[in-house]
Coordinates of C-alpha atoms in Angstrom, one line a residue:
X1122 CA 142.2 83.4 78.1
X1123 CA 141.6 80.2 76.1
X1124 CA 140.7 78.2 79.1
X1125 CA 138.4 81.0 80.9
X1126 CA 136.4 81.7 77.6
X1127 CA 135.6 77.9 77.5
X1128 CA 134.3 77.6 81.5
X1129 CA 132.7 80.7 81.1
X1130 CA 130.6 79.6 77.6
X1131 CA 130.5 75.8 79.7
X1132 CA 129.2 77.8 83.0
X1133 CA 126.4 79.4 80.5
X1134 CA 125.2 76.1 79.2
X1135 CA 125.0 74.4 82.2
X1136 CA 121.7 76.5 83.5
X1137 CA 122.0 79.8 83.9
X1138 CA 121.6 80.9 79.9
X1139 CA 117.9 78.9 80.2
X1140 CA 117.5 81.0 83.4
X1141 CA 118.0 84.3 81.8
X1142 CA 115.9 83.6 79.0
X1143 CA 113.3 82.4 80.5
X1144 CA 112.4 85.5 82.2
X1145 CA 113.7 87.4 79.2
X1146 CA 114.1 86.9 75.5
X1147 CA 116.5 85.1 74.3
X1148 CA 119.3 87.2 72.5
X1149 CA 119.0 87.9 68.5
X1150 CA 121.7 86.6 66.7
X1151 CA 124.1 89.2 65.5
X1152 CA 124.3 88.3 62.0
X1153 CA 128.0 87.9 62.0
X1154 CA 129.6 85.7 59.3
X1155 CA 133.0 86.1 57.0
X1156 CA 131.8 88.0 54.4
X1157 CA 129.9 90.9 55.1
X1158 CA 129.8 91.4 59.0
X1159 CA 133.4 90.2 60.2
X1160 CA 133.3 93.0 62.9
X1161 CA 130.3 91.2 64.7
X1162 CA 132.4 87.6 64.3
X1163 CA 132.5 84.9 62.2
X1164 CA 129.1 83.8 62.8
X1165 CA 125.8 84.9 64.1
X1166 CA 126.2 83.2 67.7
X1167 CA 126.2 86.3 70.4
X1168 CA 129.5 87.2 71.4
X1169 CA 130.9 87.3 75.0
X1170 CA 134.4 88.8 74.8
X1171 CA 137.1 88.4 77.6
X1172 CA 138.5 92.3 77.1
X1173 CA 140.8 94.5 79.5
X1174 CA 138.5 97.4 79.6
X1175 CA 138.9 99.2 83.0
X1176 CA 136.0 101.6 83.8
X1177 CA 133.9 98.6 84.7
X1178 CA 133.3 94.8 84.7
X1179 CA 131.4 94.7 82.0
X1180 CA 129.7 96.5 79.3
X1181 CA 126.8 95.4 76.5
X1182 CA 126.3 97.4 74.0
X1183 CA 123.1 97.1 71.0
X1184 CA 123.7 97.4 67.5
X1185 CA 121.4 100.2 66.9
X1186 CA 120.8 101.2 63.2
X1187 CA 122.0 104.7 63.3
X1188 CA 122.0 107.1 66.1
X1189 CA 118.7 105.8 67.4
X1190 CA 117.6 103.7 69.9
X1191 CA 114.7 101.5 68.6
X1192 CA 114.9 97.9 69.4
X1193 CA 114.8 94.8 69.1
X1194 CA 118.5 94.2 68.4
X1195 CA 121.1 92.3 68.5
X1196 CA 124.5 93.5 70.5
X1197 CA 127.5 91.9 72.2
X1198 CA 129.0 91.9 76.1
X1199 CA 132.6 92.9 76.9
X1200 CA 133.7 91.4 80.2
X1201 CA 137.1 92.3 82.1
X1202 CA 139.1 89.5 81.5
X1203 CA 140.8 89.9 84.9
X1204 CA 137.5 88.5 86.8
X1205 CA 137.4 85.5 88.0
X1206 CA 135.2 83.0 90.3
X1207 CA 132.1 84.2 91.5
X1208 CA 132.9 88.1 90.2
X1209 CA 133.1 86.6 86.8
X1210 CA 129.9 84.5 86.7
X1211 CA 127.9 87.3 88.0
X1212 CA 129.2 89.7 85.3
X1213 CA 128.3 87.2 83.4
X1214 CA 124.9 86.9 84.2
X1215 CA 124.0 90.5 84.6
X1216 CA 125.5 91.7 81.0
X1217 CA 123.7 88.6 79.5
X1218 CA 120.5 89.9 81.0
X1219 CA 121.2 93.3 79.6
X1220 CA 121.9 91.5 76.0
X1221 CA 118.3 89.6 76.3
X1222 CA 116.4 93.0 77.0
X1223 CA 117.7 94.6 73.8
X1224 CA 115.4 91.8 72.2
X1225 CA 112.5 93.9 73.3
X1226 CA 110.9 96.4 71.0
X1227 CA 110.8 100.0 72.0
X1228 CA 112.7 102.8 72.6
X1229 CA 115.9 101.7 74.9
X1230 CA 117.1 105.4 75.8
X1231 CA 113.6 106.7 77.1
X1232 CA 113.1 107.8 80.3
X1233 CA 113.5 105.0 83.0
X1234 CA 114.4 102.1 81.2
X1235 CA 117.8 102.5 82.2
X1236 CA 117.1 102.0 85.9
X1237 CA 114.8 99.1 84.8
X1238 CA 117.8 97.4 82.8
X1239 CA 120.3 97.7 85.7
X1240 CA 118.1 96.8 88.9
X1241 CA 116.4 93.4 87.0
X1242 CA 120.2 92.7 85.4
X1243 CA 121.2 92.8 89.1
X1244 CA 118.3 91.0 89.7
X1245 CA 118.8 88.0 87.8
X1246 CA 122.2 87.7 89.4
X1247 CA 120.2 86.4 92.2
X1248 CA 117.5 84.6 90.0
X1249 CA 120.2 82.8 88.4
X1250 CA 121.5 81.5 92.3
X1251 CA 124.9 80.1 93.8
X1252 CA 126.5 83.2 93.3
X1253 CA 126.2 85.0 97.2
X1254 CA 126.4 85.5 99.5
X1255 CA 128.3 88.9 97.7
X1256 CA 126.5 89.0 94.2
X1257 CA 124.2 90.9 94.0
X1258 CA 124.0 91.1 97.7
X1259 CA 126.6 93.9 97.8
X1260 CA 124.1 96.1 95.7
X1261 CA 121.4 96.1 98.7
X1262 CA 123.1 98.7 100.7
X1263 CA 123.4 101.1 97.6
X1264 CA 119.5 100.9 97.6
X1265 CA 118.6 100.6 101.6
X1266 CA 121.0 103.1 103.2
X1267 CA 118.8 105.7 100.8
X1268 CA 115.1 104.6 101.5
X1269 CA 113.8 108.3 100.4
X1270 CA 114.9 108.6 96.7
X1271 CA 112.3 107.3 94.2
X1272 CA 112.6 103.7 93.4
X1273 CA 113.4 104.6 89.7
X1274 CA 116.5 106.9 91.1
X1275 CA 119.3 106.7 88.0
X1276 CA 122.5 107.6 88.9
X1277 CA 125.7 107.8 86.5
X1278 CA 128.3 105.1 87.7
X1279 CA 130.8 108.0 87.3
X1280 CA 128.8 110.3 89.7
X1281 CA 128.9 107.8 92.7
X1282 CA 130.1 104.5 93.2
X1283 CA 127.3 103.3 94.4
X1284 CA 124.7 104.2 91.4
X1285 CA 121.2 103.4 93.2
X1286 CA 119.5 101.7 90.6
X1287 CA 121.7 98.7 91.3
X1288 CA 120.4 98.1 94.4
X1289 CA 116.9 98.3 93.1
X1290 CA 117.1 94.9 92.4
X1291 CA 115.7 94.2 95.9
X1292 CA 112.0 95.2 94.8
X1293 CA 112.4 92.5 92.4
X1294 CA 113.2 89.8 94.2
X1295 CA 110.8 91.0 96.8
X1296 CA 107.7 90.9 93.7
X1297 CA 109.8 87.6 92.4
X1298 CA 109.6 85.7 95.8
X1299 CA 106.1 86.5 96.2
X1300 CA 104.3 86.2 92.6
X1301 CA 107.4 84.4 91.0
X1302 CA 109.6 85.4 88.4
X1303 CA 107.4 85.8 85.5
X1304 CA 106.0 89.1 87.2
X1305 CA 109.8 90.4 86.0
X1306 CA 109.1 89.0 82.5
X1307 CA 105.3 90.5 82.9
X1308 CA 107.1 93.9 83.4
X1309 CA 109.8 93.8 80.7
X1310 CA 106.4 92.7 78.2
X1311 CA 104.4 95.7 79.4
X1312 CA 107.3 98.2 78.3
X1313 CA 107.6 97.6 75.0
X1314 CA 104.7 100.2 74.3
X1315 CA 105.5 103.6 74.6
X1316 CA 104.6 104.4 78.3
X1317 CA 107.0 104.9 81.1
X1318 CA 107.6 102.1 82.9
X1319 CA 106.6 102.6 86.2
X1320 CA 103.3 102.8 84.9
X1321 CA 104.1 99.6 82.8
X1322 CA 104.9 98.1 86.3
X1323 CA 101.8 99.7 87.7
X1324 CA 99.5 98.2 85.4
X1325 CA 101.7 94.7 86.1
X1326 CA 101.2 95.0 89.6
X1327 CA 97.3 95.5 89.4
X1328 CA 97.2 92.1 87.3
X1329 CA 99.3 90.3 89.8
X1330 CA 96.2 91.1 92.4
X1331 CA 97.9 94.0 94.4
X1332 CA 95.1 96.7 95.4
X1333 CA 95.9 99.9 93.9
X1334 CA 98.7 98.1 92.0
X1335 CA 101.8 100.4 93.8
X1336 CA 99.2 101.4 96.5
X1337 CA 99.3 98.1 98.0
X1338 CA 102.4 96.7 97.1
X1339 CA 105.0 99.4 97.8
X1340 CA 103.7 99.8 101.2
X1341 CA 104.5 96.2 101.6
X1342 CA 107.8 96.2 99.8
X1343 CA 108.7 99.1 102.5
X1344 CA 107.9 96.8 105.5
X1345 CA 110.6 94.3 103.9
X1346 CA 113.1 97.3 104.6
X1347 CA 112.8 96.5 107.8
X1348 CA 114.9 93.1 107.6
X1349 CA 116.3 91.6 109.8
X1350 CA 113.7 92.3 112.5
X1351 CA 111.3 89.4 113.7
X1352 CA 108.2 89.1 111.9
X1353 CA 109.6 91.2 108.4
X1354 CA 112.8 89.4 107.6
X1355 CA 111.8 88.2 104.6
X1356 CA 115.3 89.4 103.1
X1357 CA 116.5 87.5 105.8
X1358 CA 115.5 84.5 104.8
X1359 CA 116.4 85.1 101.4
X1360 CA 119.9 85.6 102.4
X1361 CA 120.2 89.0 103.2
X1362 CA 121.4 90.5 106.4
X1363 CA 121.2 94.1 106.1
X1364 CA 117.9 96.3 106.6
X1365 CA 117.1 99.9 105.7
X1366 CA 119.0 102.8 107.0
X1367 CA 117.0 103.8 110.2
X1368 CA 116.9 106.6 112.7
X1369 CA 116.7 106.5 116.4
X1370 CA 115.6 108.1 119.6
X1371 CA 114.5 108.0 122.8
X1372 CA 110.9 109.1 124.2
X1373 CA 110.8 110.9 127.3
X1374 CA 107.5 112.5 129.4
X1375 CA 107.6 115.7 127.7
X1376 CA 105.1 118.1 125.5
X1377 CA 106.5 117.6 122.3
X1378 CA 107.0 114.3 122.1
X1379 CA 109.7 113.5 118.8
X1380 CA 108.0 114.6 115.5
X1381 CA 109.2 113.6 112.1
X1382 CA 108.1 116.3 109.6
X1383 CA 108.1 114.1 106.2
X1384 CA 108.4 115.2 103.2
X1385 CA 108.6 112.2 100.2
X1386 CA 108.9 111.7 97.0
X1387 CA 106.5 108.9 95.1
X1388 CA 107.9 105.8 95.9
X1389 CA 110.0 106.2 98.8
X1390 CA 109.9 105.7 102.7
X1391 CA 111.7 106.3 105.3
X1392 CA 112.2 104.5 109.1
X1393 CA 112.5 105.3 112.5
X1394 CA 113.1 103.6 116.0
X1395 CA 112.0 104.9 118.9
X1396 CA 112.6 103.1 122.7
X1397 CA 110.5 105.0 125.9
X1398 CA 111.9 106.3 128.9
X1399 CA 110.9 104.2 132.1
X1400 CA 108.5 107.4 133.3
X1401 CA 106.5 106.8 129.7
X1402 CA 103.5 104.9 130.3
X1403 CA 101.1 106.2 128.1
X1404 CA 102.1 106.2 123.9
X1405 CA 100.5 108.5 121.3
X1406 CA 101.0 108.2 117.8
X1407 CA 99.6 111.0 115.7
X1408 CA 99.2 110.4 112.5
X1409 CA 99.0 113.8 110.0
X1410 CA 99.3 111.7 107.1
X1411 CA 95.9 109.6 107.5
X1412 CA 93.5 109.9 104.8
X1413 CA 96.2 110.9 102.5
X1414 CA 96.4 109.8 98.9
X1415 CA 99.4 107.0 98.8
X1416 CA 100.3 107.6 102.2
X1417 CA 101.0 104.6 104.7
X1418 CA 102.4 104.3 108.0
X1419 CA 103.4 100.6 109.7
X1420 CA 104.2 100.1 113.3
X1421 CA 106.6 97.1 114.3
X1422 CA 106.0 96.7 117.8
X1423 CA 108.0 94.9 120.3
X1424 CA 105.8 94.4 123.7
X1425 CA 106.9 92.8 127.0
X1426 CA 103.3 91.0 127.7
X1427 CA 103.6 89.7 131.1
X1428 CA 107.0 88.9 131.0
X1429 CA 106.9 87.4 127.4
X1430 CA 108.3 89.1 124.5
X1431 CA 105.7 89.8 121.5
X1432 CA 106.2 91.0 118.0
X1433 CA 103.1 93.2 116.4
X1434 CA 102.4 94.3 113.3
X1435 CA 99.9 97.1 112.7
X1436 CA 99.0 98.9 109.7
X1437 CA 97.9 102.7 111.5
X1438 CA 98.0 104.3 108.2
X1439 CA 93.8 105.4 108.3
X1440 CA 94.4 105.8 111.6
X1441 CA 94.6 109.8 113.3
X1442 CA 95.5 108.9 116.9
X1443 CA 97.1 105.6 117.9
X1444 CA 97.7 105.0 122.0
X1445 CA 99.4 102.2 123.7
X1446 CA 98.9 102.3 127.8
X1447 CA 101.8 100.2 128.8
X1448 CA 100.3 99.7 132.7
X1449 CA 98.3 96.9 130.4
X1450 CA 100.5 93.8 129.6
X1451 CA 99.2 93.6 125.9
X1452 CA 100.1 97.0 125.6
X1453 CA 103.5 97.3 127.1
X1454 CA 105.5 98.6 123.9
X1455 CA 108.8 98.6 124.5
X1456 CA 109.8 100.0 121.2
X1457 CA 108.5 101.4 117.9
X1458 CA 109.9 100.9 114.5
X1459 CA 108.1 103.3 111.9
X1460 CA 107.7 102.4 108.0
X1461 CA 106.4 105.8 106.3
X1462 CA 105.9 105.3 102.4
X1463 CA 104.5 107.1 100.1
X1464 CA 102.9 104.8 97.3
X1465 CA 101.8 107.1 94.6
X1466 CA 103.4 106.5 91.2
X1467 CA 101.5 108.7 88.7
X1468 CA 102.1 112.3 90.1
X1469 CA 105.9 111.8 90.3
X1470 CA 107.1 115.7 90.6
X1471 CA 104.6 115.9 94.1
X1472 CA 105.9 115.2 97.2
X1473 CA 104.0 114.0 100.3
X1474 CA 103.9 116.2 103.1
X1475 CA 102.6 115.6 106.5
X1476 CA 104.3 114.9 109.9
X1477 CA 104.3 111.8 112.4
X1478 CA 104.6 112.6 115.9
X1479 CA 105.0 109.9 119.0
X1480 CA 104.7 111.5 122.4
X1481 CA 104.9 110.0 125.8
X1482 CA 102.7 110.5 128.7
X1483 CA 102.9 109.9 132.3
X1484 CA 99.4 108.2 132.9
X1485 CA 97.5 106.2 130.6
X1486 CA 94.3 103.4 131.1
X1487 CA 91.9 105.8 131.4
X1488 CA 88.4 105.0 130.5
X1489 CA 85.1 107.1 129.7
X1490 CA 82.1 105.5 131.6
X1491 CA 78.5 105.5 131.2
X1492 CA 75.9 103.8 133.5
X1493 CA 72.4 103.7 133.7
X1494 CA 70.6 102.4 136.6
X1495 CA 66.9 101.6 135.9
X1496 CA 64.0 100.8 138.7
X1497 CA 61.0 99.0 138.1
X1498 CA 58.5 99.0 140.7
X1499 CA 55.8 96.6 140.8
X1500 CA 52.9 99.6 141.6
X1501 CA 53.8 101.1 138.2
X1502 CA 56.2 103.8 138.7
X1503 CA 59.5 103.9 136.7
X1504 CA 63.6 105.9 138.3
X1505 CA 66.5 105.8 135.7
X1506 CA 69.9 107.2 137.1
X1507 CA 72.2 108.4 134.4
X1508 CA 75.9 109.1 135.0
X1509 CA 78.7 109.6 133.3
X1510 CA 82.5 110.0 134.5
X1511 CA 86.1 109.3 133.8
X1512 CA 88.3 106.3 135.0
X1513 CA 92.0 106.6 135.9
X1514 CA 94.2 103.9 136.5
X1515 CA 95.5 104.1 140.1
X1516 CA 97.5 101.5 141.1
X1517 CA 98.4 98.3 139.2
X1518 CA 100.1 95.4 140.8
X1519 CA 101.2 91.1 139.2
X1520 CA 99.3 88.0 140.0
X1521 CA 100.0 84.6 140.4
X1522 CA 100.2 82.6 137.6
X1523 CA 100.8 85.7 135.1
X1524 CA 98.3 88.2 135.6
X1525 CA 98.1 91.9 136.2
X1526 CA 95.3 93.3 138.0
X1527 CA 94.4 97.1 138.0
X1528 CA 92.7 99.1 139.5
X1529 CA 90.7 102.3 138.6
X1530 CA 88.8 104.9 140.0
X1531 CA 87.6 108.2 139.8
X1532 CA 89.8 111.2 141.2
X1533 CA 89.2 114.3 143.2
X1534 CA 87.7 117.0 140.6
X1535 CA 86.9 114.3 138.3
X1536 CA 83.2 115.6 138.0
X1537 CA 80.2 113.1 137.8
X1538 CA 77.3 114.1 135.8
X1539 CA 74.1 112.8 136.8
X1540 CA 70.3 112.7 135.9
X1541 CA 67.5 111.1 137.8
X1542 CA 64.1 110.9 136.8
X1543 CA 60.9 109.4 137.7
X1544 CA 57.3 109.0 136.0
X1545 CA 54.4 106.6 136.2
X1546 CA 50.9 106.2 137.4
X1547 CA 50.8 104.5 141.3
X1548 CA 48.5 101.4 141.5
X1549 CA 48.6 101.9 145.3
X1550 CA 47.1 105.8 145.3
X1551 CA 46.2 106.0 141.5
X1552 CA 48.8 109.0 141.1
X1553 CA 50.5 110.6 138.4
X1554 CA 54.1 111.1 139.6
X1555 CA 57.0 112.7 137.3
X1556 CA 60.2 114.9 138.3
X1557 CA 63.5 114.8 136.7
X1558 CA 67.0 116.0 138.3
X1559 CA 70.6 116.3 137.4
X1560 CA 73.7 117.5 139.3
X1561 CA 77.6 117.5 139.5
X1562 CA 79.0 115.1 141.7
X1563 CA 82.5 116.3 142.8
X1564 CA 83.3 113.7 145.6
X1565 CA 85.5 110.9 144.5
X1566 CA 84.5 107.1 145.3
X1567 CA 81.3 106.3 143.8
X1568 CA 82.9 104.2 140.5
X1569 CA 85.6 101.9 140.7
X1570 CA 87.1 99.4 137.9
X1571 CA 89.1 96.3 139.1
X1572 CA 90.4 94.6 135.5
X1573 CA 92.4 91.1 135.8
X1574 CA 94.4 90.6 132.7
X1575 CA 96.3 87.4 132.3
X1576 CA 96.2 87.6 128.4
X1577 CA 92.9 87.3 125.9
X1578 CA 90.8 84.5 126.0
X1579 CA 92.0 83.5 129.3
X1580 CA 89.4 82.6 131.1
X1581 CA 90.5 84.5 134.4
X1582 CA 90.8 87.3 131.9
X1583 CA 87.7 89.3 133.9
X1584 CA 86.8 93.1 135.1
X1585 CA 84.0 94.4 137.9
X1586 CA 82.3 97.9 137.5
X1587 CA 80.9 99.3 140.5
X1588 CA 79.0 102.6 139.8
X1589 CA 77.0 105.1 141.9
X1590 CA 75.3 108.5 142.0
X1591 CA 75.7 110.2 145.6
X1592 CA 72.7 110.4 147.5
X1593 CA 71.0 114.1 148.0
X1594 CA 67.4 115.7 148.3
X1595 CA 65.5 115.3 145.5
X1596 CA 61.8 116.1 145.1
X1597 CA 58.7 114.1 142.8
X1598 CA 55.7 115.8 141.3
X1599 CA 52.2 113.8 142.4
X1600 CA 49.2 114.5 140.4
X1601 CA 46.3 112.9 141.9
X1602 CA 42.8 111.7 140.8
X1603 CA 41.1 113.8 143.8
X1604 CA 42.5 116.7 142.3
X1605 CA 45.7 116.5 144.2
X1606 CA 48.7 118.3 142.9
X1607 CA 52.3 118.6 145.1
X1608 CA 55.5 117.8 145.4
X1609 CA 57.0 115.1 147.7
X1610 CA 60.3 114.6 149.2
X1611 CA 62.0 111.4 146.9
X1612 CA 65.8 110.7 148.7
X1613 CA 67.8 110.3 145.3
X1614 CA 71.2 108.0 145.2
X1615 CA 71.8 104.5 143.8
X1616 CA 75.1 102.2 143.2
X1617 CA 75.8 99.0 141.9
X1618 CA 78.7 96.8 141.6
X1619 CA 78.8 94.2 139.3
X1620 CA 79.8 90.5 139.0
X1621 CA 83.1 89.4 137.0
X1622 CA 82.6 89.7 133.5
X1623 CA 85.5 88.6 131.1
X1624 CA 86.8 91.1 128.4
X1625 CA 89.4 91.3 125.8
X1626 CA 92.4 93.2 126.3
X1627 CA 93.0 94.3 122.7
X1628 CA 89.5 96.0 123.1
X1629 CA 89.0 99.5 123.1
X1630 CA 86.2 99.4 125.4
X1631 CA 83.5 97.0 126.9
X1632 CA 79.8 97.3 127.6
X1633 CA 77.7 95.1 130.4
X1634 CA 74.2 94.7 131.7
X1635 CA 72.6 93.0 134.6
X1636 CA 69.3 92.5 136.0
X1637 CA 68.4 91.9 139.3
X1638 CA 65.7 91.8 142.0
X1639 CA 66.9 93.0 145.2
X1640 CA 63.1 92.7 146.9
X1641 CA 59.6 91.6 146.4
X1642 CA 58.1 94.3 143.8
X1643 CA 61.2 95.2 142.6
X1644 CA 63.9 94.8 139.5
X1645 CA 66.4 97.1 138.9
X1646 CA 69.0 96.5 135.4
X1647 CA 72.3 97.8 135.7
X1648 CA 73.4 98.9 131.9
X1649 CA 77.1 100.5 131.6
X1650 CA 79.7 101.3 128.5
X1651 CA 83.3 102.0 128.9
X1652 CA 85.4 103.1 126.2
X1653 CA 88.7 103.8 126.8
X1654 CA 90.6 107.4 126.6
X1655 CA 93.2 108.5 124.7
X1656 CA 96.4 108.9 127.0
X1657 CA 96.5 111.5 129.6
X1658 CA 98.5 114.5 129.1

């Protein structure tokens, strides 16, 4: 094993033993010599012995004083002498990672520190480089296919041959690629006191400028377990291929929808795909878990807009109700991948509990409207129309160069709800006249919404409102100088439609107003609001 000792001590020197102990300490020398310590070699160099142990590639152990566990120590790596290549160099690496963390002070058999020690060994395998695309690559599934254990998850390697903590070593690389690998040597630092160290990482995490510390971050690090898809393959451009294990299904027009009841420990998440079912054109996404402490839920979105595939990412985690009308181009989801995390660190024996339901509708685009008509007469005397009524999308249809227009309108038994009123003092008689009225309009026809969508901030990107109360009997009160006091037959009724006003697409609504003078001693100003509905059932 002459030769193999020698490239393995020559592979050490040649960068990767800087590597290591730059992000940790550098290993105390065992004290070894020919007199008194012969067991720990002839000198106090750290020793790396080429041994044919069998229940694993490698093993370091400390030279504890006693039976405790107090460090900082010394210790020395055993590594199957039957490795070779890249297996060997990343043994290697990894034990000599676990030899410069027993240079820390502290307790080494407390609670967690174990996981710590194998995820950022396994980590350094890929801080040292040129050993993948295998090592420690082949750890990611160990971690990803199980997305709703708790990141600290410690499992015996004689339990299951794919011990979990291994594969942790993705949330470091993830925190190493964005804040750089001193945020591992930050975290190995902040354990040396007494304190778990999730909370050692917590209070790492806040330093490093993450809100919330885990409350930020993690809800980040899940939307990496999305890798490979577009927009969140950060892995993927760090060399790995694989994502988290993720559910899927299909969402029809029903009443239930497909509802995930969740139930998580702290620092887990979970994933699920969804496509929709031609007849879906209206999405809901309710949300049980807004508002909750350390609860987040992300929504990869895939949306055919106009023809043109689009990636979204939205963060709907304060959100209760989320709804996608897919008769609108910027809102034509084609499918959903969930990220539900749970972020809290502190109370680690509570689980959140909630559910996250996605239903799909057959209609969708409709819009709650409000106009108010207002009539200014010259002689003094004041009318103001009031209306309010629902919009439903009833036929949409592609334009040239792009764009889809659609149309809206009310529909039978969509009820109207109007107002009139009237007051004033008459320059032409000197008069008093008042009177107010309001009524249910059944008839369908008296609003309409045309909207032209050929993407936001297109300038053909326009709408027109057109909006009407029906015409009836309606009576004023006159109170006259002379003494006069009667009623007097006033037709009621009035409808607008406007000019093309552009809008935004990603908008949940849109307001107008315009003025005009349709004869001498007259202005009327058209004022509406629309804000659009949740999904129809």
């Amino acid at each position: 094993q002459l030769d193999k000792a020698i490239s393995v001590a020559q592979y050490l020197d040649s960068g990767p033993w800087a590597k290591v102990i730059g992000v940790f300490r550098e290993p105390l020398p065992d004290g070894g010599d020919l007199a008194g310590q012969r067991c720990r070699g002839f000198d106090p160099a750290v020793d790396l012995v080429l041994v044919g142990i069998s229940v694993a590639k490698g093993r370091t152990t400390g030279y504890f004083p006693g039976s405790g566990c107090q460090g900082p120590v010394p210790g020395f790596v055993l590594v199957q002498r039957d490795l070779a290549g890249r297996e060997l160099r990343s043994t290697v690496v990894h034990e000599l990672a676990h030899l410069a963390q027993y240079a820390y002070s502290g307790d080494s058999c407390r609670a967690g520190l174990r996981w710590l020690s194998e995820a950022t060994a396994a980590w350094t395998e890929n801080h040292v480089g040129g050993l993948g695309p295998d090592y420690p690559e082949h750890f990611a599934p160990w971690f990803l296919d199980r997305p709703r254990l708790p990141l600290e998850t410690f499992e015996e390697d004689t339990t299951t041959k794919t011990p979990r903590q291994y594969g942790a070593y993705l949330f470091f690389q993830w925190l190493a690629k964005n804040k750089g690998a001193d945020a591992v040597s930050r975290i190995w630092a902040a354990t040396e006191p007494t304190s778990h160290p999730i909370d050692a990482i917590q209070n790492v995490l806040s330093d490093l400028g993450y809100a919330g510390g885990f409350d930020e971050a993690w809800k980040q690090f899940a939307l990496a377990g999305l890798n490979p898809r577009e927009q969140v393959d950060w892995f993927k451009q760090w060399g790995l291929s694989k994502g988290a294990f993720i559910d899927q299904d299909t969402v029809h027009t029903d009443e239930f929808g497909v509802t995930f009841p969740v139930s998580l420990p702290h620092l887990s998440a979970e994933y699920h795909d969804l496509d929709f079912s031609p007849a879906v054109k209206g999405i809901e996404v309710s949300n049980k878990l807004a508002g909750v402490q350390g609860a987040s839920v992300q929504a990869w979105l895939r949306i055919d807009d106009g023809g043109q595939e689009r990636i979204e990412v939205r963060d709907i985690s304060g959100e209760q109700k989320t709804t996608f009308c897919r008769r609108f181009p910027a809102e034509n989801v084609q499918e959903i991948a969930l990220v539900i995390a749970n972020s809290a660190h502190a109370e680690r024996n509570k689980l959140l509990e909630g559910e996250v339901r996605v239903r799909g509708t057959a209609s969708c685009g409709a819009y709650d409207a409000t106009s108010t008509i207002t009539i200014d007469y010259d002689d003094g005397l004041t009318e103001v129309y009031n209306a309010s009524f629902p919009l439903t999308t009833q036929w949409s249809r592609p334009l040239a160069g792009g764009g889809t227009e659609t149309f809206l309108s009310r529909d039978m038994g969509d009820d109207m709800q109007a107002t009139w009123s009237i007051s004033g003092v008459s320059s032409t008689d000197g008069c008093t006249y008042s009177g107010q009225a309001s009524w249910k309009a059944t008839d369908p026809g008296e609003a309409t919404l045309y909207l032209r969508d050929f993407g936001k901030g297109h300038p053909d990107t326009k709408y027109e409102f057109g909006a009407g109360v029906p015409f009836q009997v309606g009576w004023a009160h006159r109170s006259c100088p002379d003494g006069y006091q009667g009623d007097v037959y006033w037709p009621l009724g009035h409808g607008f439609q406007s000019e093309s006003h552009p809008w935004n697409p990603d908008d949940q609504g849109m307001t107008g107003s315009e003025t005009r003078n349709p004869g001498a001693g007259v202005t009327i100003k058209y004022d509406w609001s629309l804000s659009r509905r949740e999904v129809g059932p």
